[in-house]
Coordinates of C-alpha atoms in Angstrom, one line a residue:
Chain A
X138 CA 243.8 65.7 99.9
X139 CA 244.3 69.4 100.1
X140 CA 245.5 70.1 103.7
X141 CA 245.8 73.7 105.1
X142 CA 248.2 75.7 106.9
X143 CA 246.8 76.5 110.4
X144 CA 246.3 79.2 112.7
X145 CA 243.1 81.4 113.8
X146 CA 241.0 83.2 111.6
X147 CA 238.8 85.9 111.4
X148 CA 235.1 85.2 109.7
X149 CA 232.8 88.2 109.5
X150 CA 234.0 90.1 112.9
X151 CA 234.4 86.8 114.4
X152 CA 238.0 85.8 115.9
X153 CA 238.3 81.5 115.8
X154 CA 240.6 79.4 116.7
X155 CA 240.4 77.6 113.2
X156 CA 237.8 77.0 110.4
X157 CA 235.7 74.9 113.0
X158 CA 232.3 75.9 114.7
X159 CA 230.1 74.0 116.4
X160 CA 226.8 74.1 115.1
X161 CA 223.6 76.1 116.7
X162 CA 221.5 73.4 118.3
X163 CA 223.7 71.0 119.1
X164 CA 225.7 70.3 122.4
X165 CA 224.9 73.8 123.2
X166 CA 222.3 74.1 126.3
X167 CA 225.4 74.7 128.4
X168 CA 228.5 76.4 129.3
X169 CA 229.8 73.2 130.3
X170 CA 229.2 71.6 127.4
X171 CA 230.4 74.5 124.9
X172 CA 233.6 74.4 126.9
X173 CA 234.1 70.6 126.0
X174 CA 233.2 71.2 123.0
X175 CA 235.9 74.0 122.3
X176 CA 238.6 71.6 124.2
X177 CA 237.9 68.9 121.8
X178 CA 239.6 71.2 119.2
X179 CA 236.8 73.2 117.9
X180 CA 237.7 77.1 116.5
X181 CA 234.3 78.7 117.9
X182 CA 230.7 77.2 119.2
X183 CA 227.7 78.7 118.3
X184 CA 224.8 77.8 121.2
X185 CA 221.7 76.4 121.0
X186 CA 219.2 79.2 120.1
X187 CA 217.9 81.4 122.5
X188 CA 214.4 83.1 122.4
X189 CA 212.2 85.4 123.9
X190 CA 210.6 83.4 126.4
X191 CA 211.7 80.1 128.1
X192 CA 210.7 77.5 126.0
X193 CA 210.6 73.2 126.7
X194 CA 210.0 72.8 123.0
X195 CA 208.0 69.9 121.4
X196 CA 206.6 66.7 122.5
X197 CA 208.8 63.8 121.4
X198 CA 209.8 62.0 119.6
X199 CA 212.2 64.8 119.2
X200 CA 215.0 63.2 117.1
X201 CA 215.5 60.4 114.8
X202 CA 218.4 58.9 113.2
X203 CA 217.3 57.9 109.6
X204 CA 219.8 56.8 106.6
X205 CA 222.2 59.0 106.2
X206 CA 221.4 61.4 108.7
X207 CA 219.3 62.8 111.5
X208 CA 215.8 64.0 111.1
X209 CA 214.9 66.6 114.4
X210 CA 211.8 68.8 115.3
X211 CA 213.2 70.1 119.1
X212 CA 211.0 73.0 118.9
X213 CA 213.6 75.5 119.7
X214 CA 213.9 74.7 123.5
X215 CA 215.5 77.6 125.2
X216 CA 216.4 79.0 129.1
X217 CA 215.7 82.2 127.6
X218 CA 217.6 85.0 129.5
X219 CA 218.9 82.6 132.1
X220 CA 221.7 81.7 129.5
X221 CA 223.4 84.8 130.2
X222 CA 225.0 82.9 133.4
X223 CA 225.9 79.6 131.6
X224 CA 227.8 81.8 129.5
X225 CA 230.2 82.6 132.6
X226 CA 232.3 79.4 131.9
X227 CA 233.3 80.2 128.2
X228 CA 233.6 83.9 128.8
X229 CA 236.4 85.1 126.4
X230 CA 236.0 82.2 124.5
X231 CA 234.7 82.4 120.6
X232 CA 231.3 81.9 121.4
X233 CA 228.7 82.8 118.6
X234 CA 224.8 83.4 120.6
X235 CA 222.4 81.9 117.9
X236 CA 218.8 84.1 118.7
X237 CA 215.3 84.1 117.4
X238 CA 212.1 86.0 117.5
X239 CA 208.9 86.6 115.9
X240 CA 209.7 90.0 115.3
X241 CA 212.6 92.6 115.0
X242 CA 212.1 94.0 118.4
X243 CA 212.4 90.5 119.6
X244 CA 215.8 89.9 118.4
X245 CA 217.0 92.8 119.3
X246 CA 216.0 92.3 122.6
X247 CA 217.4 88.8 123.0
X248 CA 220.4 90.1 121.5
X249 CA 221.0 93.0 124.1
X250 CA 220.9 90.6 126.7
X251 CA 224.2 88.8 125.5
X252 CA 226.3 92.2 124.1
X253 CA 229.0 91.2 126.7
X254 CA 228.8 87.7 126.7
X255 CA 229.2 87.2 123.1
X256 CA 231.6 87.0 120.0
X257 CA 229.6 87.7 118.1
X258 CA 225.6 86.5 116.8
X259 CA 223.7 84.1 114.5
X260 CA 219.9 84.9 114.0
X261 CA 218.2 82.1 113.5
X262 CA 215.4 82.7 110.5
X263 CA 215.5 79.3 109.4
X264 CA 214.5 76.5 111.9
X265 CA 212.1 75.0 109.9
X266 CA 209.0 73.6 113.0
X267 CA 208.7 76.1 115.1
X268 CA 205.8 78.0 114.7
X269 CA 206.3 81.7 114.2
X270 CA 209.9 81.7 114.4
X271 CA 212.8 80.6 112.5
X272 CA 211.8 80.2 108.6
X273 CA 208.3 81.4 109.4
X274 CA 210.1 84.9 109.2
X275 CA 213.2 83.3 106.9
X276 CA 211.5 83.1 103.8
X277 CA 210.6 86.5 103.5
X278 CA 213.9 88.5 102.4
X279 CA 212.0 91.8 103.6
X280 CA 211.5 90.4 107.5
X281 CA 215.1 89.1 106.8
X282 CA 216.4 92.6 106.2
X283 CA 214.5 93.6 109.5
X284 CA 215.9 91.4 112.0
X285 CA 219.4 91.6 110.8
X286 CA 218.9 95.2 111.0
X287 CA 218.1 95.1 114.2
X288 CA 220.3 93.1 115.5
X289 CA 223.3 94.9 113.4
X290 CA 222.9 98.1 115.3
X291 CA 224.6 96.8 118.0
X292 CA 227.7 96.8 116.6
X293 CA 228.7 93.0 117.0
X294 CA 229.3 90.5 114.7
X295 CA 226.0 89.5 113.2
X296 CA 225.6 86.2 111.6
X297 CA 222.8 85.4 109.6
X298 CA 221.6 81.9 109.4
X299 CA 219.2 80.9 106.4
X300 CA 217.1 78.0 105.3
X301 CA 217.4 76.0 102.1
X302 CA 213.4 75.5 102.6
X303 CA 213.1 78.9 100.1
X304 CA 212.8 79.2 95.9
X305 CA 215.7 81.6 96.0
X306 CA 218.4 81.4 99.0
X307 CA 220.3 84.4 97.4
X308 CA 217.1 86.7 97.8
X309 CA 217.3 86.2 101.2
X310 CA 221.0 86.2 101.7
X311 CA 221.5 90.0 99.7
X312 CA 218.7 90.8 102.3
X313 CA 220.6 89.8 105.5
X314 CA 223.4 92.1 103.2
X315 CA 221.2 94.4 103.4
X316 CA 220.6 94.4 107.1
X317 CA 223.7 94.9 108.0
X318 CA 225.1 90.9 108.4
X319 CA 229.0 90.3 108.5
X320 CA 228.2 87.0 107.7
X321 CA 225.7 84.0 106.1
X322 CA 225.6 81.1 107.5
X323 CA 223.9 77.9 105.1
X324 CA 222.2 76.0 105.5
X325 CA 219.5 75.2 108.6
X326 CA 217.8 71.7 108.3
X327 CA 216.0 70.6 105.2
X328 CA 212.1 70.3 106.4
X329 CA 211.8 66.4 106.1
X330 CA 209.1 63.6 107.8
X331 CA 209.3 60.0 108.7
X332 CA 206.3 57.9 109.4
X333 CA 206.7 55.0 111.8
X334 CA 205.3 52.3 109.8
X335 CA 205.0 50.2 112.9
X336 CA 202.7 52.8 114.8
X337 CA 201.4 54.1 111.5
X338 CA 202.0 57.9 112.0
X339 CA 204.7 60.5 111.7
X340 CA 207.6 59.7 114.3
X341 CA 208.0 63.1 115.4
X342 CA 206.0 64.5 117.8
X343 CA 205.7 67.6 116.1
X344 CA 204.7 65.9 112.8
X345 CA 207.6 67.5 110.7
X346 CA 211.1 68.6 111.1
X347 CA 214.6 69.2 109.5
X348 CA 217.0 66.6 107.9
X349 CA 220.3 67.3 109.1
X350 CA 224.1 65.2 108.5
X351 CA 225.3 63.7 105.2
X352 CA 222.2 63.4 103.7
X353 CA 222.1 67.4 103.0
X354 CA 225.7 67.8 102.3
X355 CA 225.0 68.2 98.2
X356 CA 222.2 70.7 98.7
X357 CA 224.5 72.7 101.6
X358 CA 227.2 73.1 99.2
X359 CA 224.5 74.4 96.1
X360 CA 223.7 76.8 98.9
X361 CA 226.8 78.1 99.9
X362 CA 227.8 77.8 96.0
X363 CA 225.0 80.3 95.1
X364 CA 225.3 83.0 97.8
X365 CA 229.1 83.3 96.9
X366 CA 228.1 84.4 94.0
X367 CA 225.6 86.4 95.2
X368 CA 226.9 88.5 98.8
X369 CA 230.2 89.9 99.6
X370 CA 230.2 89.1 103.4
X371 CA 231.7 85.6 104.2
X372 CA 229.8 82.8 103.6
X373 CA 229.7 80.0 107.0
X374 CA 228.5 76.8 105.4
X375 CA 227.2 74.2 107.4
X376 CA 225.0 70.9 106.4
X377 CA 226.3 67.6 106.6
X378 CA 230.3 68.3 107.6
X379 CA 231.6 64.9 108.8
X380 CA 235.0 65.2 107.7
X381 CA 238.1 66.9 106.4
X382 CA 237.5 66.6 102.7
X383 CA 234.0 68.2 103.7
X384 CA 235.2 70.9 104.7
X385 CA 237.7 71.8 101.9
X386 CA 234.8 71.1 99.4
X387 CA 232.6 73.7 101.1
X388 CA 235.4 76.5 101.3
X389 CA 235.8 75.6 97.5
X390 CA 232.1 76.4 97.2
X391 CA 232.9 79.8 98.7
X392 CA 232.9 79.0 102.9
X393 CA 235.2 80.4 105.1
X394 CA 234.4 78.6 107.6
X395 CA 231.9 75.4 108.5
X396 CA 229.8 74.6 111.2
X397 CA 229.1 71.0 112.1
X398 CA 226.8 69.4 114.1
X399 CA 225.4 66.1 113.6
X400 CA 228.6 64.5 112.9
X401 CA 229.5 65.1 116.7
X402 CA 226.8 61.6 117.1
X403 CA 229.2 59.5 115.6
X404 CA 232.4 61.3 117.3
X405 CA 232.3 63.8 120.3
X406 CA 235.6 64.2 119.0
X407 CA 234.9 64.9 115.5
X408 CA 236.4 68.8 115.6
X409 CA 239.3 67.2 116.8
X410 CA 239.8 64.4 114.4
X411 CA 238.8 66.2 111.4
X412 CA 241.6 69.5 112.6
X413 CA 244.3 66.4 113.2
X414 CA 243.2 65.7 108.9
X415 CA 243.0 69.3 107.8
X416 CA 245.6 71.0 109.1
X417 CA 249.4 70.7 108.5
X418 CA 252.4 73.1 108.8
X419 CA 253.4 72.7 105.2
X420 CA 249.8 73.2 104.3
X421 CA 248.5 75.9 101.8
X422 CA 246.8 79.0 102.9
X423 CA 243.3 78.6 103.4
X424 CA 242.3 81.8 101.4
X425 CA 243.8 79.8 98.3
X426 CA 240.6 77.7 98.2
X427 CA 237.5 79.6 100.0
X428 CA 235.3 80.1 96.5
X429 CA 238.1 78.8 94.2
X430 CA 235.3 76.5 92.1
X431 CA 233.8 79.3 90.9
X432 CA 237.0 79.8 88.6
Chain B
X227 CA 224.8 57.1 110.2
X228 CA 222.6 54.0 111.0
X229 CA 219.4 54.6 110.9
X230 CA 217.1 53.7 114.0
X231 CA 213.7 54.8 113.8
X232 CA 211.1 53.4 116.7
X233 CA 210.8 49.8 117.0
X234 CA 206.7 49.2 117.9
X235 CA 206.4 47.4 120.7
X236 CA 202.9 45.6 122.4
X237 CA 202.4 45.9 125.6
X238 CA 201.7 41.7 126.8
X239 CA 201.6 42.3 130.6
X240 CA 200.9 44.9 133.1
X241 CA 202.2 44.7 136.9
X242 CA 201.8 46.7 139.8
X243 CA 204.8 46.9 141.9
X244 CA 204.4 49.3 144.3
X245 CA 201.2 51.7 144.2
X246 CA 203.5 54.2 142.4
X247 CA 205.7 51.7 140.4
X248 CA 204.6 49.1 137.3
X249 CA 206.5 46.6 134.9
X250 CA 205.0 46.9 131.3
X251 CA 206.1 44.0 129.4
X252 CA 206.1 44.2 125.6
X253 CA 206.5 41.5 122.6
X254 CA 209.9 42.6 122.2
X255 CA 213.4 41.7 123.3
X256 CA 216.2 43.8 123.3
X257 CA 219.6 42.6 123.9
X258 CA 220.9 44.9 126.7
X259 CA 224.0 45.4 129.2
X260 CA 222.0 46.3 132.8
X261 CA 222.1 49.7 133.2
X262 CA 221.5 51.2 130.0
X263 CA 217.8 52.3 128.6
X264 CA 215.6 52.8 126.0
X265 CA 213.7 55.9 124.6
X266 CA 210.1 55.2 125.1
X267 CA 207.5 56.5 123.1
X268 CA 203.9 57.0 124.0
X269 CA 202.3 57.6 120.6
X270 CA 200.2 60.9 121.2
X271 CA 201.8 62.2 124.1
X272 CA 205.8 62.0 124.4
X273 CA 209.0 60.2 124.4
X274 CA 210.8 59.5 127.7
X275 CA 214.1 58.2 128.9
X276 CA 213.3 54.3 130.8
X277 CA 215.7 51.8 132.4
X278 CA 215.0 48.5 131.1
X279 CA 214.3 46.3 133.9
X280 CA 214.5 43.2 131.7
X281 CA 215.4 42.7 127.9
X282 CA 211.3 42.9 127.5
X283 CA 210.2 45.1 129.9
X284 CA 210.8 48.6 131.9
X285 CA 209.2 49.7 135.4
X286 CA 208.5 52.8 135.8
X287 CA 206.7 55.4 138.5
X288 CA 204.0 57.7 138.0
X289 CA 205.8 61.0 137.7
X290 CA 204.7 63.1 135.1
X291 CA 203.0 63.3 131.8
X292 CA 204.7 60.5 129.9
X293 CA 204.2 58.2 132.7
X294 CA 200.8 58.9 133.5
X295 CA 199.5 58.5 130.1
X296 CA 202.0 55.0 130.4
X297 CA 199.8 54.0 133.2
X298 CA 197.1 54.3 131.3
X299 CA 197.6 51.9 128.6
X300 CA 196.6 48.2 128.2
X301 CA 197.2 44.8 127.2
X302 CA 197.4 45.2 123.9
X303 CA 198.7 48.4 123.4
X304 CA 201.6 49.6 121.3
X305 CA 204.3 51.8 122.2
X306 CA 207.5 52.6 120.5
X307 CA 210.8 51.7 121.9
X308 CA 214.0 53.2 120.5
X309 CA 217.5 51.9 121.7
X310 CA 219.2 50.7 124.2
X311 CA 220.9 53.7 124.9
X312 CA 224.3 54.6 127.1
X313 CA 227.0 52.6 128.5
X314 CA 225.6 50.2 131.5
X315 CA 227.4 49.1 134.9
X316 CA 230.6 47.3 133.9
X317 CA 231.0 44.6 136.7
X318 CA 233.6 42.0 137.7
X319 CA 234.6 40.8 140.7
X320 CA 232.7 41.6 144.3
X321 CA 229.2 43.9 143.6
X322 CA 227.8 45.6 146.2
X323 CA 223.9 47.3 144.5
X324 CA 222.6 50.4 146.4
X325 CA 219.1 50.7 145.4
X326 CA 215.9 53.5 146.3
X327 CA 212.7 53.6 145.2
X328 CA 212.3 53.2 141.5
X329 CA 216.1 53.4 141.2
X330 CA 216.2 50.0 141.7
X331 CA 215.1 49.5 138.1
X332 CA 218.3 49.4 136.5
X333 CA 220.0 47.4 139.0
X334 CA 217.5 44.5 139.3
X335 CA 219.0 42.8 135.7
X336 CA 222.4 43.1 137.0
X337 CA 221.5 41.2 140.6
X338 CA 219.1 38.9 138.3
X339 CA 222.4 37.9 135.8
X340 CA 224.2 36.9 139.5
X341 CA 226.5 39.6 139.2
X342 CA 225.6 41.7 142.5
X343 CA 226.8 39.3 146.1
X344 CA 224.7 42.3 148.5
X345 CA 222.0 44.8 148.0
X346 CA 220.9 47.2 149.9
X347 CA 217.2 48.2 149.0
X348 CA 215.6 51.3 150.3
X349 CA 212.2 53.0 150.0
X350 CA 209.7 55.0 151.7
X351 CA 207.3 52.1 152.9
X352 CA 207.1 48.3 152.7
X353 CA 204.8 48.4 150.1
X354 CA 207.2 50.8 147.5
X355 CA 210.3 48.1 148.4
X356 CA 210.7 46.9 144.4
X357 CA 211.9 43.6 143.4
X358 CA 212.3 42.3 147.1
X359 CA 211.0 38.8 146.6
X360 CA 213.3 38.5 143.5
X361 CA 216.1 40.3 144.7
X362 CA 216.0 38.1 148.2
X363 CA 216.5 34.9 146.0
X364 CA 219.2 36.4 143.4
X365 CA 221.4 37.5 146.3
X366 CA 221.6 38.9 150.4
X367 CA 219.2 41.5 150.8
X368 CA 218.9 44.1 153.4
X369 CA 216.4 46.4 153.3
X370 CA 215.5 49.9 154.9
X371 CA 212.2 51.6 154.9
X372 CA 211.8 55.2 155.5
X373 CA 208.8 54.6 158.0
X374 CA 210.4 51.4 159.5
X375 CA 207.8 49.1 157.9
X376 CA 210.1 47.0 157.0
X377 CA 213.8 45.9 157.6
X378 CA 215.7 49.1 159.4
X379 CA 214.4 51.7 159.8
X380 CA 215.9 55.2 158.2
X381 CA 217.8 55.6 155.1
X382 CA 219.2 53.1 152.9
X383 CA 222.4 54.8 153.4
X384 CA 222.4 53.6 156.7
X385 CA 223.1 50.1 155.6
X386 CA 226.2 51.1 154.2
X387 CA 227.7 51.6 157.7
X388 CA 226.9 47.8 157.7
X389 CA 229.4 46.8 155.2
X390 CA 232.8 47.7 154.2
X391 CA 232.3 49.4 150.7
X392 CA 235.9 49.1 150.6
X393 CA 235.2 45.0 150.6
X394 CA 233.6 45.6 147.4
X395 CA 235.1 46.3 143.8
X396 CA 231.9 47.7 142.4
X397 CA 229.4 49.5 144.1
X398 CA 226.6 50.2 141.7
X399 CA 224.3 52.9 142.9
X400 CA 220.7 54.1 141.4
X401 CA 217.9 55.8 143.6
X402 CA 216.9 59.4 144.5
X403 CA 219.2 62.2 144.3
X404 CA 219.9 62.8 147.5
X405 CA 220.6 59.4 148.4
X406 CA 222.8 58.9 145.0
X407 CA 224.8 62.2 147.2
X408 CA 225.2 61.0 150.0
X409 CA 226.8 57.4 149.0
X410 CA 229.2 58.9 146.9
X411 CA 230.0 61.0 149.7
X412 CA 230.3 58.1 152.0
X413 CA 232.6 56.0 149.3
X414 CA 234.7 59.5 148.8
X415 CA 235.5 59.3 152.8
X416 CA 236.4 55.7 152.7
X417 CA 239.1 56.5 149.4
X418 CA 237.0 54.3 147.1
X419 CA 234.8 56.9 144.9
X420 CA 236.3 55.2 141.9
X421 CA 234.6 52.2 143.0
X422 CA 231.0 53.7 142.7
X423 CA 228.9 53.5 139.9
X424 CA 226.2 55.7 140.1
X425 CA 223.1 55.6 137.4
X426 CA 222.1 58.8 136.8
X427 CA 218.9 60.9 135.4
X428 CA 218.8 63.9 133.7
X429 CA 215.8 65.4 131.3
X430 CA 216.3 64.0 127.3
X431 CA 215.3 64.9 124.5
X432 CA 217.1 62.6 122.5
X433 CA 219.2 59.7 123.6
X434 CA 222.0 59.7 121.0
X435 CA 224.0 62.2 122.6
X436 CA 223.6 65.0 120.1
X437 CA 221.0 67.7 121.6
X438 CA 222.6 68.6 124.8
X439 CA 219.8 68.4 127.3
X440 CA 221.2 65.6 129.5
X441 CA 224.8 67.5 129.7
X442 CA 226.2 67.8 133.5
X443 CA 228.2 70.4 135.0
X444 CA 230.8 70.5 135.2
X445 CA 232.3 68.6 132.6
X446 CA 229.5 68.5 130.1
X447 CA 229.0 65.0 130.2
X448 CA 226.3 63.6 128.2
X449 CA 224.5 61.6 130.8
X450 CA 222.6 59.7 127.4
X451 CA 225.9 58.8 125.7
X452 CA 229.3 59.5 128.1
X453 CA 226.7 57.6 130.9
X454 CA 223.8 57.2 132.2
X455 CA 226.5 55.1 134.4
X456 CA 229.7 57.6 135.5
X457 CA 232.2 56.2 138.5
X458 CA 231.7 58.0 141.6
X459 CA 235.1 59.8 141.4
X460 CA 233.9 61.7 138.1
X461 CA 231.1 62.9 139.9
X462 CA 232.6 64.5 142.8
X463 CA 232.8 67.8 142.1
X464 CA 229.3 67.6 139.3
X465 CA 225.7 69.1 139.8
X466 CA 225.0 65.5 141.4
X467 CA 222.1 66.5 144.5
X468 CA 222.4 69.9 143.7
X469 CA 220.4 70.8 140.6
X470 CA 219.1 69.4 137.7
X471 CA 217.8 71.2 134.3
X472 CA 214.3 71.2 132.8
X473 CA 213.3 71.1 129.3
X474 CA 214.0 74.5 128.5
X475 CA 217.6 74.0 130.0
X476 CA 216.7 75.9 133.2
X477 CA 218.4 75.0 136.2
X478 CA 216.1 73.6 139.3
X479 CA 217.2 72.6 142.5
X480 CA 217.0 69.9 143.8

């Protein structure tokens, strides 16, 4: 396998310790638990997304493990501003704040709150059950364009996190372009439903959610494949990242980094394990590889 | 990743406990190590974290909105059950159970397996003392009440200036907050911290140790995965009888 030589990198404004993030969503409700998270060997965190308003999110069921991966609908649970504080234990620290809105003004407020707390920002217009967030705005490039706009004016990193739930993912990432993003992120969950034959309805509480962990690692790399070809700014691919091999695949597909999230069920250690498999001193620089499939 | 959707479960028997406090008993057995618990799900309303008090059954107090709509289910009725979930006490040797109010849940299989020699049972009243018939045959039990109803009267905690916790090589510990504190205080002062094992409960949202909701300060530990068991001496410097979060990751003292 293809092994890399390592050392921090820079991706889209944002200084990391190496090509690892830790997903938005997961293991990321506290400062406490970002700071693990980084000790384990992770190269930035990205936190669980934070809205407007406090939210508790949606009844449970709330997560499901399923073949192959893990099918979620948390309803975008969220301290709101109260985050700033947990934020105090990883200050300095490559921390990415994932927001969302309903509306441009909304981000930008949620983003304001964080401008000295963070690294840098992911807006989140792709969570795929919460109801007038996320991909509700995420599949319309023009509301795309708006958020990242306003969010960009801040003059911080500004991450742009899309859905694969859309006809035409480059649309929407030349419209985070657009807006100003240093970055794209790909992909958020796959909108997906289980029914619990057992109890004869759907086994989340919310009906619906999003199909995370190996199960969208194909469509992931499609998605990060097809906005290389269509952006300039670096491409963050996440979906279904469980190991080393992963992750070179996906910087062949044009990532410069990868985000990874579900895998951390199995392995609280995963960023760990899979650096110890990536990474060696005689390895080849990582640039070599970032988009080299499209050759 | 294995998949583990609900298991449906029918609920065969109903018993009051306590006027806050009922077993429900389901057609369903799930091999289990004391300790850990199960993701319960009332079809409808929610999904909440519940000790099992036997490999067919959980008992569980009237709190909120999950465990009202529990109480009023029936013979007969399903629910789902996902798990068991989290590590369980890990016992050998000399086990000394510190139990309050619907704490005494999780510790109840362990006494019932013969693994616990004393326990110390605490609650508010006579009538909210859980498991004391069963508990009184499956080992010595001294009991406190709040309201000196029965056995002494005060604290739980007061028992354990009864014993010699250093006597012990396990002392497994479930109850209230506060009380959880204030042993792990007491076994800190004696030297023996390491010793406890304290069962601990946090909001969840999902059980596998992936969504963050259960995470303590601060360490970050996952109280669905890394516990819901820790040992005392990881625990002396956490949020434990401080503050707890709330479903939007708030912090709310305790």
């Amino acid at each position: 396998m293809v092994t890399l030589k390592p050392g921090p990198v820079t991706v889209g404004g944002v200084d990391l310790g190496n090509h690892l993030l830790l997903a938005a969503g997961v293991l990321g409700t506290t400062g406490a638990s970002l700071a693990r998270i980084l000790d384990t060997g992770a190269g930035g965190v990205v936190t669980k997304s934070i809205g407007p308003v406090p939210k508790e999110g949606h009844a449970g069921p709330c997560v499901v493990t399923v073949d192959g991966g893990v099918l979620n609908a948390m309803g975008l649970p969220n301290p709101s501003s109260e985050f700033v504080q947990e934020l105090d234990r990883v200050r300095g620290r490559p921390v990415v704040v994932s927001i969302f809105g309903g509306t441009p003004e909304e981000f930008s407020t949620v983003a304001g709150w964080f401008t000295q707390a963070a690294a840098g920002f992911e807006l989140n217009v792709s969570c795929p059950h919460a109801e007038g967030y996320g991909a509700a705005l995420g599949s319309d490039p023009a509301m795309i364009e708006a958020c990242t706009r306003a969010v960009s004016r801040l003059d911080l990193p500004t991450w742009v996190k899309l859905t694969p739930n859309v006809t035409d993912i480059a649309a929407c990432g030349r419209a985070a372009e657009r807006g100003g993003a240093t970055a794209i992120v790909a992909i958020n969950t796959v909108r997906a439903m289980r029914i619990s034959t057992a109890l004869r309805r759907p086994v989340l509480g919310n009906r619906f959610g999003g199909l995370s962990g190996p199960a969208i690692f194909p469509i992931a790399v499609r998605c990060v494949y097809d906005l290389y070809e269509a952006c300039s700014v670096p491409i963050v691919g996440c979906g279904g990242v469980a190991s080393a091999d992963n992750v070179v695949e996906m910087m062949m597909a044009g990532a410069s980094a990868v985000e990874i999230g579900s895998a951390v069920q199995g392995d609280v250690g995963i960023f760990g394990t899979i650096a110890a498999d990536l990474y060696s001193p005689d390895g080849i620089e990582p640039q070599e590889i970032v988009g080299c499939a499209h050759a | 990743m294995r998949e583990q959707m609900p298991m449906g479960a029918r609920i065969t028997r109903i018993t009051e406990e306590s006027p806050s406090i009922r077993t429900f008993t389901f057609d369903l057995a799930i091999p289990f190590t004391p300790g850990q618990f199960v993701m319960v799900w009332v079809p409808g309303v929610d999904e909440v974290p519940m000790a099992l008090s036997a490999e067919n059954a959980i008992t569980v107090q009237r709190v909120g909105e999950a465990t009202a709509a529990l109480f009023n289910l029936a013979v007969g009725d399903q629910i789902g059950i996902r798990g068991p979930f989290g590590n369980g006490f890990a016992v050998t040797g000399r086990t000394l159970a510190v139990g309050g109010g619907v704490g005494v849940a999780p510790l109840y299989p362990l006494a019932a397996a013969g693994s616990v020699e004393i326990f110390l049972l605490g609650a508010r009243t006579a009538a909210d003392l859980l498991f004391a018939d069963r508990l009184g045959e499956a080992c010595t039990l001294v009991t406190a009440t709040d309201d000196g109803s029965a056995g002494h009267h005060g604290f739980v905690t007061h028992l354990l200036e009864r014993v010699d916790p250093v006597d012990f090589d396990h002392i497994c510990v479930c109850g209230p907050e506060g009380m959880m504190r204030a042993v792990l205080s007491i076994l800190d002062r004696e030297g023996c911290a390491e010793r406890g094992q304290f069962a601990l409960h946090r909001y969840m949202k999902c059980g596998i140790g992936i969504c963050g909701s259960c995470c303590i300060d601060p360490d970050g530990l996952r109280v669905c995965r890394d516990g819901p068991v820790f040992t005392g001496d990881r625990l002396l410097a956490s949020e434990l009888g401080r503050y707890t979060r709330d479903a939007s990751g708030r912090r709310k003292p305790l």
